[in-house]
mmCIF file of C-alpha atoms in Angstrom:
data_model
loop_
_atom_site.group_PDB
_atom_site.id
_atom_site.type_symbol
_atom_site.label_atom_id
_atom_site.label_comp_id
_atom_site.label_asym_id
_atom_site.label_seq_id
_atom_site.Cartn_x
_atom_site.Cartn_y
_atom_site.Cartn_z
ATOM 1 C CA UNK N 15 -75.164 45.771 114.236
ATOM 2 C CA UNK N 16 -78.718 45.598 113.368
ATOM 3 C CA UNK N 17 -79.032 42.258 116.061
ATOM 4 C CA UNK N 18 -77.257 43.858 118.909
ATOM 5 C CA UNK N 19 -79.556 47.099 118.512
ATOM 6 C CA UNK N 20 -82.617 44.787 118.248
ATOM 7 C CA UNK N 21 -81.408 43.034 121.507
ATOM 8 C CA UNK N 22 -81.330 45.791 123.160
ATOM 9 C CA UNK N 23 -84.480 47.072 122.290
ATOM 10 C CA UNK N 24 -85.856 43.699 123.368
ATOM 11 C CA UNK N 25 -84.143 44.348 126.667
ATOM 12 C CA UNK N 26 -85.240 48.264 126.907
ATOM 13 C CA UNK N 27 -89.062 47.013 126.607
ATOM 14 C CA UNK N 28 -88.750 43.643 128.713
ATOM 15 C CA UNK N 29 -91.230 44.550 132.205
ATOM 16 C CA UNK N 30 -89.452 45.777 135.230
ATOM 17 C CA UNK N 31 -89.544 42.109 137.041
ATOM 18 C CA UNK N 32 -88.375 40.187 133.977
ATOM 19 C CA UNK N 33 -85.302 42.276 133.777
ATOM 20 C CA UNK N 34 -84.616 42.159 137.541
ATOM 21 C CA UNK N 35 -84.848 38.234 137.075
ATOM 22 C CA UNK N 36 -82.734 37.810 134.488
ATOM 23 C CA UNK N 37 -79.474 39.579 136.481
ATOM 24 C CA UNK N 38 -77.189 37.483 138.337
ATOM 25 C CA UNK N 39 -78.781 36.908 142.376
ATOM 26 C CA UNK N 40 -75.400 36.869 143.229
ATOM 27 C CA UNK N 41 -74.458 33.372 145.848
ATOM 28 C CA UNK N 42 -77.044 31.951 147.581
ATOM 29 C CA UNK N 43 -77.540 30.610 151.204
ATOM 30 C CA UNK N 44 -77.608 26.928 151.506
ATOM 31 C CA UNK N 45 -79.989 25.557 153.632
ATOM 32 C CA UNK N 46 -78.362 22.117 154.640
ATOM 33 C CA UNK N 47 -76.014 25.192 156.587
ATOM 34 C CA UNK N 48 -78.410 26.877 158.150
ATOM 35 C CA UNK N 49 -79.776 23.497 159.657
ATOM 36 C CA UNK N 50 -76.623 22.289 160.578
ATOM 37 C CA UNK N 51 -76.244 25.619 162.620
ATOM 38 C CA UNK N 52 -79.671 25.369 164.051
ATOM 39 C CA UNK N 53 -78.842 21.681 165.173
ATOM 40 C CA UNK N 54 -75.649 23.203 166.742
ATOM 41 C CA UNK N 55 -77.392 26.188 168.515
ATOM 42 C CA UNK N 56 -80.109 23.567 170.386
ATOM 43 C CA UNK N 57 -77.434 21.091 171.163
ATOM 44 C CA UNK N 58 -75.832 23.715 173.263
ATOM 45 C CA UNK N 59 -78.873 25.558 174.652
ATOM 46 C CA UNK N 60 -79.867 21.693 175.508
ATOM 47 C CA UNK N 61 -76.356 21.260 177.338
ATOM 48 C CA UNK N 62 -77.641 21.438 180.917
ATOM 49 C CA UNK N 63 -80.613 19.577 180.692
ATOM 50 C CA UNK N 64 -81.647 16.805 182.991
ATOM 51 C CA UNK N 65 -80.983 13.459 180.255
ATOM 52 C CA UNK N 66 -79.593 12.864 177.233
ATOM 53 C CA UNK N 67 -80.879 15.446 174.397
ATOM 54 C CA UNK N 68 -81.465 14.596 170.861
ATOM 55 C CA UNK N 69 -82.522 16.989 168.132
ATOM 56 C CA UNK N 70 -84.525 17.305 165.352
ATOM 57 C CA UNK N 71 -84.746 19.960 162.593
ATOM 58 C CA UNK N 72 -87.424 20.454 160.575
ATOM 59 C CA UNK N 73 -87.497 21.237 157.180
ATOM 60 C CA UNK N 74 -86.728 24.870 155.378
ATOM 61 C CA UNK N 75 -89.230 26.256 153.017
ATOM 62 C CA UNK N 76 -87.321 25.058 149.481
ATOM 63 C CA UNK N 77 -88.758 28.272 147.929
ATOM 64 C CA UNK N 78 -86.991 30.198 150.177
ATOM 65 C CA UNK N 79 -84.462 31.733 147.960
ATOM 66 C CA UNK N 80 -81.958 33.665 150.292
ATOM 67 C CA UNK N 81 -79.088 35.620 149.778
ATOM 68 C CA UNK N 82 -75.950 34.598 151.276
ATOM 69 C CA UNK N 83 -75.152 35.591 154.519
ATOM 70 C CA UNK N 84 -71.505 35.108 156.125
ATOM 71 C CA UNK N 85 -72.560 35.237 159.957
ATOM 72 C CA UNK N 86 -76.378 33.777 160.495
ATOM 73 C CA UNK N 87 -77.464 34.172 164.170
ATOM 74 C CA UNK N 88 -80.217 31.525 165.247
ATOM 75 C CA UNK N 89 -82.309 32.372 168.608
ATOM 76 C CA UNK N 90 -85.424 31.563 170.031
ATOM 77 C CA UNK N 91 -88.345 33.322 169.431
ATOM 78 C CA UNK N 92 -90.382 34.809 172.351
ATOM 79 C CA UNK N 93 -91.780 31.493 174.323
ATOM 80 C CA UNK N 94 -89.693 29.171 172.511
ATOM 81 C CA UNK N 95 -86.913 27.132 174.235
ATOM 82 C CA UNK N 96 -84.862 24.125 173.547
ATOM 83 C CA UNK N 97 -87.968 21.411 174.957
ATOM 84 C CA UNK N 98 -90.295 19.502 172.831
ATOM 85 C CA UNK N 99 -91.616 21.245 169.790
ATOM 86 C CA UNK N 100 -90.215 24.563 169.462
ATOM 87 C CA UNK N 101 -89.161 26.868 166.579
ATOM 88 C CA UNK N 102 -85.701 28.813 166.236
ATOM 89 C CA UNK N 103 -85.141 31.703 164.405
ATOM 90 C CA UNK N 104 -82.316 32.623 162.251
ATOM 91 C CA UNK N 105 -81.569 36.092 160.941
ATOM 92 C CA UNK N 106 -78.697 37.700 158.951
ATOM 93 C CA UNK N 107 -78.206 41.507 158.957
ATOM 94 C CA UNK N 108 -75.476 41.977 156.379
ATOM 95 C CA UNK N 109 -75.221 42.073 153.006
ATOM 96 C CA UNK N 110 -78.761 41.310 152.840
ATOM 97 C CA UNK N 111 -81.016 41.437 155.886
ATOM 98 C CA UNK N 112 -83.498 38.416 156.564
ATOM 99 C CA UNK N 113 -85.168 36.105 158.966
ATOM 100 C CA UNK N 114 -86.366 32.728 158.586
ATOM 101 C CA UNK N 115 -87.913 30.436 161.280
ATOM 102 C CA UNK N 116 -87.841 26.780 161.715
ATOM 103 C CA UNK N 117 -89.619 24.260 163.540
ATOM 104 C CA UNK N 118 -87.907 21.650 165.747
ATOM 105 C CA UNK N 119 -87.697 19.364 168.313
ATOM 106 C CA UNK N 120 -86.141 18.681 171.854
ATOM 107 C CA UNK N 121 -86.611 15.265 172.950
ATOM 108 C CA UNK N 122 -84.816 14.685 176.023
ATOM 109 C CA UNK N 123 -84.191 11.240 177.487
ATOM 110 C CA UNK N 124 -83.572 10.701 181.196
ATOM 111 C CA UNK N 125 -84.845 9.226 184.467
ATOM 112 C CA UNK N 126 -87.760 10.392 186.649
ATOM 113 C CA UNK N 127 -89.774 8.478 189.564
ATOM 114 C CA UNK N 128 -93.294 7.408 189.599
ATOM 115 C CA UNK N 129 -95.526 5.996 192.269
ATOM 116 C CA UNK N 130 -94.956 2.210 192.980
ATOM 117 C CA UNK N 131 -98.084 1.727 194.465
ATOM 118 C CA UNK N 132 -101.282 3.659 194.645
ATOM 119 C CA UNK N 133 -100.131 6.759 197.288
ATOM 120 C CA UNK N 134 -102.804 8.610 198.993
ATOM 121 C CA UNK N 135 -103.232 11.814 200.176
ATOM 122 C CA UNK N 136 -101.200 13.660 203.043
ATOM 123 C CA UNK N 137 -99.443 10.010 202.764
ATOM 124 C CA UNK N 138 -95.164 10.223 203.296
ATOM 125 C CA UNK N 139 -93.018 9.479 200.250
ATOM 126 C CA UNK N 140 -90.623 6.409 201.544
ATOM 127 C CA UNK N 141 -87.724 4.277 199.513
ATOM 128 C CA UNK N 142 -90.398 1.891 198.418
ATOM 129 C CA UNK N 143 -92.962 4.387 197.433
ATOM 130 C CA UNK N 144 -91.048 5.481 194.469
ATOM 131 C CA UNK N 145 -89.778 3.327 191.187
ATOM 132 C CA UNK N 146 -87.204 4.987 188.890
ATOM 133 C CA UNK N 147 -88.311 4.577 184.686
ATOM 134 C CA UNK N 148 -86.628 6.485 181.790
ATOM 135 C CA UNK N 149 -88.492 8.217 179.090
ATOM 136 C CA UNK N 150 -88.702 11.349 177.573
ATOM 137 C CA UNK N 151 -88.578 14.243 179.629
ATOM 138 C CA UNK N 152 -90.470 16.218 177.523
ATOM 139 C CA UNK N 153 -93.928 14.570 177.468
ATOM 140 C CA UNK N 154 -94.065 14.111 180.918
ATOM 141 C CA UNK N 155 -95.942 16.775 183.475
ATOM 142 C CA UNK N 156 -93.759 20.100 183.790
ATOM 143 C CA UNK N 157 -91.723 19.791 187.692
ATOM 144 C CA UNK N 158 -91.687 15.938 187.266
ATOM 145 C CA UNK N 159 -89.026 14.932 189.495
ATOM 146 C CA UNK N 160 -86.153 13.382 188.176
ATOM 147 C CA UNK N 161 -84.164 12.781 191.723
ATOM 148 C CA UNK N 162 -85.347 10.384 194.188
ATOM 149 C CA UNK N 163 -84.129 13.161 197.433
ATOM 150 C CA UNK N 164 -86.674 15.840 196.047
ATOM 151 C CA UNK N 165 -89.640 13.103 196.965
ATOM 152 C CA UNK N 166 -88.683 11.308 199.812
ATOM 153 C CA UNK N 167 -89.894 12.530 203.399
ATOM 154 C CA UNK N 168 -92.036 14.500 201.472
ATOM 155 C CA UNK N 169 -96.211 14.107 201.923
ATOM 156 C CA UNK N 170 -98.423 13.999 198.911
ATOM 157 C CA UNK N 171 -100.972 16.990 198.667
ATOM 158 C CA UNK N 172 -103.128 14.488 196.276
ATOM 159 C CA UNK N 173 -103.858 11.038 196.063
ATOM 160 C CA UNK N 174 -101.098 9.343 193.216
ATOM 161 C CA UNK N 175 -102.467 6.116 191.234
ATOM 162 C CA UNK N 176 -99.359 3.120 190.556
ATOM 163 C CA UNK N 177 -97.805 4.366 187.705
ATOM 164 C CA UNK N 178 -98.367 8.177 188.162
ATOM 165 C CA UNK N 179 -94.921 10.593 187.750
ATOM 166 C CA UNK N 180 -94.591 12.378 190.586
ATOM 167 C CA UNK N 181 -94.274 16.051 190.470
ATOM 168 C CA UNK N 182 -92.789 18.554 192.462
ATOM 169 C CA UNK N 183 -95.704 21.048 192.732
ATOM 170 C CA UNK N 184 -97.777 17.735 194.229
ATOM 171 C CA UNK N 185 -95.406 17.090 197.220
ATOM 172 C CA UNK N 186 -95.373 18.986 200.042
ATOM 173 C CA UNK N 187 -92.429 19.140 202.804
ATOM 174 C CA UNK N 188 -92.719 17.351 206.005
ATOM 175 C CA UNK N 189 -93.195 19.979 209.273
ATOM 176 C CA UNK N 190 -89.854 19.463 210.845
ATOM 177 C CA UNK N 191 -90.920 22.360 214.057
ATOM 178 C CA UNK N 192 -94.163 23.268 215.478
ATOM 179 C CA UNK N 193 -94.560 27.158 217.384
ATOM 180 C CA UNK N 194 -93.787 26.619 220.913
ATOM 181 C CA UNK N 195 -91.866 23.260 220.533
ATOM 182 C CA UNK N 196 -88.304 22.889 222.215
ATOM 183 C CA UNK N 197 -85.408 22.798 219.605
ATOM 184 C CA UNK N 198 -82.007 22.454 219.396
ATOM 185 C CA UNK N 199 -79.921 25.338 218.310
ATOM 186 C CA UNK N 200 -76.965 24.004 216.577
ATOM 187 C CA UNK N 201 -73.695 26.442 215.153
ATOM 188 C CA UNK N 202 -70.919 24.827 213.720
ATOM 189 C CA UNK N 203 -67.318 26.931 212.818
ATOM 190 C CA UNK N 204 -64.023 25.982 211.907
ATOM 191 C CA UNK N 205 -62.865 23.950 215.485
ATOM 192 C CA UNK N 206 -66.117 23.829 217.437
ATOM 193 C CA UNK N 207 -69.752 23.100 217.459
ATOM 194 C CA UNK N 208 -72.471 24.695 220.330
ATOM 195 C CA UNK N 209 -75.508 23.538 220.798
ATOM 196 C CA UNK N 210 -78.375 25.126 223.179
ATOM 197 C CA UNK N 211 -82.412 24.721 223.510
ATOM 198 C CA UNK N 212 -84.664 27.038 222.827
ATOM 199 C CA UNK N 213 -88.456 27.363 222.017
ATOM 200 C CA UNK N 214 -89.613 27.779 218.556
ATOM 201 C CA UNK N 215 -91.517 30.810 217.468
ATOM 202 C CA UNK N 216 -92.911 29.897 214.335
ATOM 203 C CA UNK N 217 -94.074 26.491 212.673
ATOM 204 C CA UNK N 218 -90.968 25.225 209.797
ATOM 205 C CA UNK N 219 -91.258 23.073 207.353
ATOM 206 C CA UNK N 220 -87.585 21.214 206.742
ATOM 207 C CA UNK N 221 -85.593 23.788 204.887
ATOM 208 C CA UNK N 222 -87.129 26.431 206.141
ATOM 209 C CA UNK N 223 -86.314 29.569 208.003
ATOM 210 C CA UNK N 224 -87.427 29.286 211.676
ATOM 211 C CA UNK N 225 -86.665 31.674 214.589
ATOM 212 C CA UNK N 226 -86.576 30.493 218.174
ATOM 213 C CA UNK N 227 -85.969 32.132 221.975
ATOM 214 C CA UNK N 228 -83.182 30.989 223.948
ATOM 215 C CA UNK N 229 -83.024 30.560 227.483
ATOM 216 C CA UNK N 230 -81.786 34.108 228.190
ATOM 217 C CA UNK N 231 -84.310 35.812 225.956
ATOM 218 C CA UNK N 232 -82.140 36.083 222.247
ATOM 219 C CA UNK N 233 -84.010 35.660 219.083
ATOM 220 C CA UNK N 234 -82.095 33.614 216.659
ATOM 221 C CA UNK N 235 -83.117 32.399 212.763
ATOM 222 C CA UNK N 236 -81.617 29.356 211.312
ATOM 223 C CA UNK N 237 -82.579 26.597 209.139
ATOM 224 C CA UNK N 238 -85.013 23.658 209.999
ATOM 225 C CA UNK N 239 -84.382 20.578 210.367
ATOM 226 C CA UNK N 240 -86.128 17.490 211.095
ATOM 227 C CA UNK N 241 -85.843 16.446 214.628
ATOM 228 C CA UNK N 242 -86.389 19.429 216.601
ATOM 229 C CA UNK N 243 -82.862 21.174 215.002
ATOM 230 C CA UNK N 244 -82.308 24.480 214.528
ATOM 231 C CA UNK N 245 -78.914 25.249 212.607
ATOM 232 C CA UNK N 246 -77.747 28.662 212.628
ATOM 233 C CA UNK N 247 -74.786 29.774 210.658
ATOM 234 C CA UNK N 248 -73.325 33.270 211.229
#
């Protein structure tokens, strides 16, 4: 009796965080889990991404001692997303709330054009301009273009060395109308195509919204084209 009272006693006058550690923690959360999730979570987020993604989590604190959780939700914090280094988050609400975050990274493998040759200013992108090379996404210049259509019959706003990747907020679209030029109104429907001139009011590039006059005064909008066309779609 006497060692049962004495361990209790013992107990009684232990300090408040020696007797919280010595009760049962209950389960704890795994960590090889929560970085399987993690790898899952920027796999999908990665999912429409121009190239072939592969992932890379970094590792979680070992000191982290969490408590279980049965439905961890990973997201991205503020400015994060699933390119290059980046950092996920992962919270649980219930039965004990917490939130950890992690580094990783987003490499992402795929083609993208560079200049063949030294290009020069105001000069237009052709076939031969452009060589395709494969790399990672990730490191190269944000816009880089990755599709040989979104740089030909385009102009360069700044001189390109050989080698350079070319990117999108560097080309410029050729002028496909000038104000006061005579166009080619084109409308196509189910059965029938009608064509008529008329005089451009505004300059275009291709792509762009342009209005033009026809002969018997009617102010029309349609799309740009190169070659003096004018397609209208109602």
């Amino acid at each position: 009796m006497n060692r049962y009272r004495q361990a209790l006693l013992t107990l009684l006058t232990l300090p408040f965080w020696q007797y919280a550690y010595a009760q049962d923690p209950g389960p704890r959360q795994q960590h090889a889990a929560l970085r399987d999730m993690i790898e899952q979570f920027l796999h999908t987020q990665a999912a429409g991404l121009p190239g072939n993604a592969s992932i890379s989590v970094g590792a979680i604190d070992p000191r982290l001692n969490l408590a279980a959780c049965p439905s961890p939700e990973a997201f991205f914090p503020a400015g994060s997303r699933a390119w290059g280094r980046t950092t996920v988050g992962v919270r649980c609400t219930a039965p004990a709330s917490w939130t950890i975050y992690v580094p990783a990274t987003v490499r992402v493998h795929g083609d993208y054009f560079v200049a063949a040759a030294p290009l020069a200013q105001g000069q237009t992108i052709g076939q031969n301009d452009i060589r395709k090379v494969k790399g990672d996404l990730t490191t190269q210049p944000a816009g880089v273009i990755t599709d040989a259509s979104q740089a030909i019959g385009r102009s360069l706003a700044i001189s390109a060395p050989a080698g350079a990747a070319l990117r999108q907020d560097t080309l410029r679209a050729q002028q496909a109308i000038q104000q006061g030029q005579t166009v080619r109104i084109t409308t196509n429907g189910p059965g029938f195509r009608v064509s008529a001139e008329a005089r451009a009011l505004t300059n275009a590039n291709e792509g762009q919204v342009v209005q033009a006059r026809t002969a018997s005064g009617q102010v029309v909008s349609g799309v740009a084209r190169m070659g003096g066309i004018v397609e209208v779609t109602y």
